[in-house]
Coordinates of C-alpha atoms in Angstrom, one line a residue:
X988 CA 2.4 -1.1 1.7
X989 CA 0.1 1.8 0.4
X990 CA 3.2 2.7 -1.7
X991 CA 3.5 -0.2 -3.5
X992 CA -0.3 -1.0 -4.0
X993 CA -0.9 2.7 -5.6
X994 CA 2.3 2.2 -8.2
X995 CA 1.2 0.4 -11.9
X996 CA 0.7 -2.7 -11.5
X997 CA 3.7 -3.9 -13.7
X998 CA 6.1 -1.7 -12.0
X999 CA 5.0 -3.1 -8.3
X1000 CA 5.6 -6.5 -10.0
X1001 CA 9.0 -5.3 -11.0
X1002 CA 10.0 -4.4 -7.8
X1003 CA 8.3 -7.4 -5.8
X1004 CA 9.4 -10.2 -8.5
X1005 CA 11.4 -9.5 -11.0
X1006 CA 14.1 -7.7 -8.9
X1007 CA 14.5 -9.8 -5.9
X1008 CA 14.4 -13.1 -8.9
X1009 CA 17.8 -11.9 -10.2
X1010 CA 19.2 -11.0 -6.9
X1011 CA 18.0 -14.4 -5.5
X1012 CA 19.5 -16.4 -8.3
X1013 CA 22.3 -14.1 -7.9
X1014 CA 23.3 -15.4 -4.2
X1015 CA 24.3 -19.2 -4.9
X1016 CA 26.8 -18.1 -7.3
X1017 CA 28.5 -15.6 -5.0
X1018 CA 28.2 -18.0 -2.2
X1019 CA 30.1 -20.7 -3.9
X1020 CA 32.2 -18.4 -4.6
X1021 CA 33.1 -17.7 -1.3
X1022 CA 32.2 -21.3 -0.1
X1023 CA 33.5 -24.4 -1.7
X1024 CA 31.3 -27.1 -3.4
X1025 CA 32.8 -29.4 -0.9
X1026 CA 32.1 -27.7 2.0
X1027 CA 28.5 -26.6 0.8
X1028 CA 27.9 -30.6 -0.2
X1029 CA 28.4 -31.5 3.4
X1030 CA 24.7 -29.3 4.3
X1031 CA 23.1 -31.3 1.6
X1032 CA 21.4 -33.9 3.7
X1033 CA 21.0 -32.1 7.4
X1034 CA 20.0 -29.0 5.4
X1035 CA 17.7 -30.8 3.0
X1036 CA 15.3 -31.5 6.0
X1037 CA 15.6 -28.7 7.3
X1038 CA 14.5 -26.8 4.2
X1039 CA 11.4 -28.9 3.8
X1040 CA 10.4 -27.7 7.3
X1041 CA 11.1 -24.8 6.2
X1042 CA 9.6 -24.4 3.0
X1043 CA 6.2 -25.8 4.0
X1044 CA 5.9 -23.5 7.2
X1045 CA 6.3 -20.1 5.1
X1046 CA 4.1 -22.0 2.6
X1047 CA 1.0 -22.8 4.7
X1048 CA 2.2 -19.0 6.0
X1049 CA 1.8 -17.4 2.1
X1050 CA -1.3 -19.4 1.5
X1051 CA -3.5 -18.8 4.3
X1052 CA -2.7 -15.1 3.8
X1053 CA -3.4 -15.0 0.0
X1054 CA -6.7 -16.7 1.2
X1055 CA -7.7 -14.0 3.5
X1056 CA -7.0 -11.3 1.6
X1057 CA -8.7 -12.9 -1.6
X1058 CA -11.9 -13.0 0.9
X1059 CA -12.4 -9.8 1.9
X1060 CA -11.5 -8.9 -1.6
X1061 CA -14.7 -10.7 -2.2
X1062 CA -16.7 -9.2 0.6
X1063 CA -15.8 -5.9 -0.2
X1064 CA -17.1 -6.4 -3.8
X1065 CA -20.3 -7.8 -2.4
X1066 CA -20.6 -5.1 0.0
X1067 CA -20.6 -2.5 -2.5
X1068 CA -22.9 -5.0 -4.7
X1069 CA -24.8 -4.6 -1.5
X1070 CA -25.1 -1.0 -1.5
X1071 CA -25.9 -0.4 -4.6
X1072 CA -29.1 -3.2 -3.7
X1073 CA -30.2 -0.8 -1.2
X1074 CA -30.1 2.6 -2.6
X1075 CA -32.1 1.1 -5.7
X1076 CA -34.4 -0.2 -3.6
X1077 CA -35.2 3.1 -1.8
X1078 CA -35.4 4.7 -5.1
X1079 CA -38.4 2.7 -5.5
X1080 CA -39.7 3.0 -2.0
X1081 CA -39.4 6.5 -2.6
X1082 CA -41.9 6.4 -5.2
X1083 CA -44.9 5.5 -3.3
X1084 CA -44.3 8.4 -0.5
X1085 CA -46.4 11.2 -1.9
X1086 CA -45.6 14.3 -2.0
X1087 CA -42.8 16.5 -1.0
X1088 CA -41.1 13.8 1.4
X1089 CA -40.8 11.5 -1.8
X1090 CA -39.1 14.0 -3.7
X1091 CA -36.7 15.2 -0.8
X1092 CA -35.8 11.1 -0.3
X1093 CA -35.0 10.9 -4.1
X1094 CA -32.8 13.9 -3.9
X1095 CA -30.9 13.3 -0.3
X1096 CA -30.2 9.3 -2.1
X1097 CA -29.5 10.5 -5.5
X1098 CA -26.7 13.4 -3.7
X1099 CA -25.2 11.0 -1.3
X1100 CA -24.7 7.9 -4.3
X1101 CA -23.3 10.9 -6.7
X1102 CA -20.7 12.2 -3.4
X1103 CA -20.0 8.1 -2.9
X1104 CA -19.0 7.9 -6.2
X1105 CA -17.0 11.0 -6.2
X1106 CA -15.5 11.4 -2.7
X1107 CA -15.4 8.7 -1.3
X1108 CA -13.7 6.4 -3.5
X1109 CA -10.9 8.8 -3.9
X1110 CA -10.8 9.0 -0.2
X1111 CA -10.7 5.2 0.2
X1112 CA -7.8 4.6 -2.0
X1113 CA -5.6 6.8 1.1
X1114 CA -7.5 4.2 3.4
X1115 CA -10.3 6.6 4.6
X1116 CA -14.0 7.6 4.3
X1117 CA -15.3 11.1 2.6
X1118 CA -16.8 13.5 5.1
X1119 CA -18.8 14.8 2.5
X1120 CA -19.9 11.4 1.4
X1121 CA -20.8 11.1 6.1
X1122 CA -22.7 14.0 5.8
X1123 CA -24.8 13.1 2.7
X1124 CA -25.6 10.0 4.0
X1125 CA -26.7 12.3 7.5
X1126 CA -28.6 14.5 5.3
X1127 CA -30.9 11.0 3.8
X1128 CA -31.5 10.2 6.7
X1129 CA -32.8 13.2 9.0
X1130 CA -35.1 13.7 5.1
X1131 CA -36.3 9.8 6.2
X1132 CA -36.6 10.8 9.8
X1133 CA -38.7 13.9 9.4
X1134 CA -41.4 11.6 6.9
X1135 CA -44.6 11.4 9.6
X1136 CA -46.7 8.8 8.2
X1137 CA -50.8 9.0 7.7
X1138 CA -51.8 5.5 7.6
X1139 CA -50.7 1.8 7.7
X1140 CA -49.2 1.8 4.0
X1141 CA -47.2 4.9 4.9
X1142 CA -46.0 3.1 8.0
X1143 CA -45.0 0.3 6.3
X1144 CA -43.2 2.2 3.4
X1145 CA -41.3 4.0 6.3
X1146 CA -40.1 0.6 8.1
X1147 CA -39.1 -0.8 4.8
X1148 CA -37.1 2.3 3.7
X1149 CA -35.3 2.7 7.3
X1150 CA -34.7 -1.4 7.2
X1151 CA -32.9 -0.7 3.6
X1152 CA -31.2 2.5 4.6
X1153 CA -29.9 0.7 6.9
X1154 CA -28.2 -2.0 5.0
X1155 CA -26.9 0.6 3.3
X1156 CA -25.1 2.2 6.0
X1157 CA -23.7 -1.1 6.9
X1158 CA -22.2 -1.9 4.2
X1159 CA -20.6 1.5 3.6
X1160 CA -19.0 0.9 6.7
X1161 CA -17.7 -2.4 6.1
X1162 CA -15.9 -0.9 3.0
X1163 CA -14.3 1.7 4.8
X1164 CA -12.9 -0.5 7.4
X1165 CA -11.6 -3.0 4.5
X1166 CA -10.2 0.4 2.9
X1167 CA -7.4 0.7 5.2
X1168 CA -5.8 -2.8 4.9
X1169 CA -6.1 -6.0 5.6
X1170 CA -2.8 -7.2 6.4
X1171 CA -1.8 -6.4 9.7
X1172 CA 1.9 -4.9 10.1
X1173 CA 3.5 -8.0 11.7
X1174 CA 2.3 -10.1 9.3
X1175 CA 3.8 -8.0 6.5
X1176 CA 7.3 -9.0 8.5
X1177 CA 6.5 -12.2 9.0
X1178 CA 6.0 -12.3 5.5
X1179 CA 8.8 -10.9 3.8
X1180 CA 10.9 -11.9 6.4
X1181 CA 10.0 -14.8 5.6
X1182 CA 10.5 -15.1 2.3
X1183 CA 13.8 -13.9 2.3
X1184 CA 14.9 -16.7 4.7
X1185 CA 13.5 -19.5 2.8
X1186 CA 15.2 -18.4 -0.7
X1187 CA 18.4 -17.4 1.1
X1188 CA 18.5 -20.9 2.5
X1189 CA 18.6 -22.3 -0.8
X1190 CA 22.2 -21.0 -1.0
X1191 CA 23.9 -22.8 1.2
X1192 CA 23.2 -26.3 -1.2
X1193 CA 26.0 -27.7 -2.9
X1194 CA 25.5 -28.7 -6.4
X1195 CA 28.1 -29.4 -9.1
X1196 CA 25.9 -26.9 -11.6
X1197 CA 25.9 -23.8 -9.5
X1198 CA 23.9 -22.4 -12.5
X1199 CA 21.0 -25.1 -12.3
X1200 CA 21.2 -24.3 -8.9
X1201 CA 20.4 -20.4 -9.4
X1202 CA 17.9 -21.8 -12.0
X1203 CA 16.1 -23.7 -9.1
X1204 CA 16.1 -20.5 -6.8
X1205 CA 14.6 -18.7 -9.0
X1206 CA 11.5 -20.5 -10.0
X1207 CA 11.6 -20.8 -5.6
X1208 CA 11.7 -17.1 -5.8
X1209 CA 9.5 -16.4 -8.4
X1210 CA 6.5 -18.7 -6.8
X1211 CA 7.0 -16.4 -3.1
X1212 CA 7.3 -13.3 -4.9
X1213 CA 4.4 -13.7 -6.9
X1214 CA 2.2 -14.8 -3.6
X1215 CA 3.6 -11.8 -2.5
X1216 CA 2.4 -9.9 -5.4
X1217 CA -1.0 -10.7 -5.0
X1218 CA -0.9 -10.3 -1.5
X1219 CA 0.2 -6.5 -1.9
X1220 CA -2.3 -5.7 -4.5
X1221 CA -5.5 -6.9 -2.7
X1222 CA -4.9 -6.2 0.4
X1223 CA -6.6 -2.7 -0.3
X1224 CA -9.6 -3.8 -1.9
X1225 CA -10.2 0.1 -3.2
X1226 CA -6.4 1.0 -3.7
X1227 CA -4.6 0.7 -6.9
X1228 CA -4.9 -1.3 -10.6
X1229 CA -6.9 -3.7 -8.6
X1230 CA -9.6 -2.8 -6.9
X1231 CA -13.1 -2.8 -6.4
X1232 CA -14.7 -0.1 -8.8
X1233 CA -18.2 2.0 -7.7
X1234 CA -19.6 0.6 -11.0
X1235 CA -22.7 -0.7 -9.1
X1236 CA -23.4 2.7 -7.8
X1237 CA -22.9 4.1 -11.3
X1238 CA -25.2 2.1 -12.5
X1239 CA -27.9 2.3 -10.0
X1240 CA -27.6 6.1 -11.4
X1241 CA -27.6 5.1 -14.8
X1242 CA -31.0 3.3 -14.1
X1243 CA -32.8 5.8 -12.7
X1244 CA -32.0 8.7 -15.4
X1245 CA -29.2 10.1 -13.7
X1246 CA -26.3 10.6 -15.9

């Protein structure tokens, strides 16, 4: 589905709702067409209980899925949110080492925020991390690691740094892991698998108006599709028109002078 999710977002929607609308509204008429009314009129009432069995399995299906992804769409923003928390809050740690090690801190944490913004979104959108953005964030830390502390205040500023760091490294691994989908790949049968069986089944109604008919399919087909549709777009929280943008990282720059 990266395909999909990296296309603009009204030409995914084309393809995922618009196009399978017409063909869906499409199918009653050529099935009465090959079908009599009378036949098809026979299905009405078996068929009519069968649909609803049907229709509100795939829809408990659709909805627990848009749910999910919606969620970690969430997470992934506060993750970042998250990130951007820590490094400011180093920054300022950072302040209170003296000397050189406060200087070297500032610089490993303002390169690896400037290579997150650069590499590793890019790199996310394919559904992987940046190396360079790994080996920035291995450069902060051996510049932490190599700080020896003089007294009780150093000490603490150490812990407090390391604690944040820390964070930090979490939840730059909790975005790459929601980079490369969310949606495993039988669900993504199950799901348009299932949609395709619950708006072909629609066909095989008899009504007198076959046209009211392919009306009603269509708002059936529009309502999946679109589920669909949101489905496909989220489930990469860093892929495509939406996505989660590295604006709290920008800005963590843009506070501190770093333009």
């Amino acid at each position: 589905m990266l395909y999909l999710t990296t296309l603009p977002l009204w030409l995914t929607g084309f393809v995922l709702v618009v196009a399978p609308t017409l063909i869906a509204m499409a199918g009653p008429i050529f099935i009465r067409q090959r079908i009599g009314l009378e036949q098809l009129s026979n299905n009405n009432e078996v068929a009519g209980f069968k649909f609803a069995t049907v229709g509100v399995l795939y829809a408990v299906l659709l909805a627990f899925a848009v749910i999910v992804v919606w969620e970690k769409f969430s997470d992934s923003e506060s993750q970042v949110a998250q990130e951007a928390g820590a490094a400011a809050t180093i920054y300022r740690l950072a302040d209170g080492i003296q000397g050189d090690a406060g200087t070297a801190l500032h610089d490993r944490l303002t390169d690896y925020v400037k290579v997150a913004i650069s590499d590793d979104w890019p790199a996310m959108a394919e559904g992987h991390g940046s190396m360079a953005a790994t080996e920035a964030l291995n450069a902060l830390y051996k510049t932490t690691l190599q700080f020896s502390p003089s007294g009780a205040r150093d000490s603490d500023l150490l812990s407090e740094v390391l604690h944040q760091l820390d964070l930090l490294t979490q939840a730059r691994r909790a975005r790459l892991v929601a980079a490369s989908g969310i949606v495993p790949d039988v669900l993504w049968l199950v799901l348009f698998g299932g949609a395709v069986l619950t708006v072909c089944f629609t066909f095989f109604f008899g009504t007198e108006n076959v046209y009211a008919q392919a009306t009603m399919t269509g708002v059936l087909a529009v309502l999946i599709f679109s589920g669909l549709l949101i489905i496909v777009m989220i489930d990469r929280p860093f892929a495509g028109s939406v996505s989660v943008r590295p604006e709290a990282l920008v800005a963590v720059l843009e506070d501190l002078g770093e333009r």
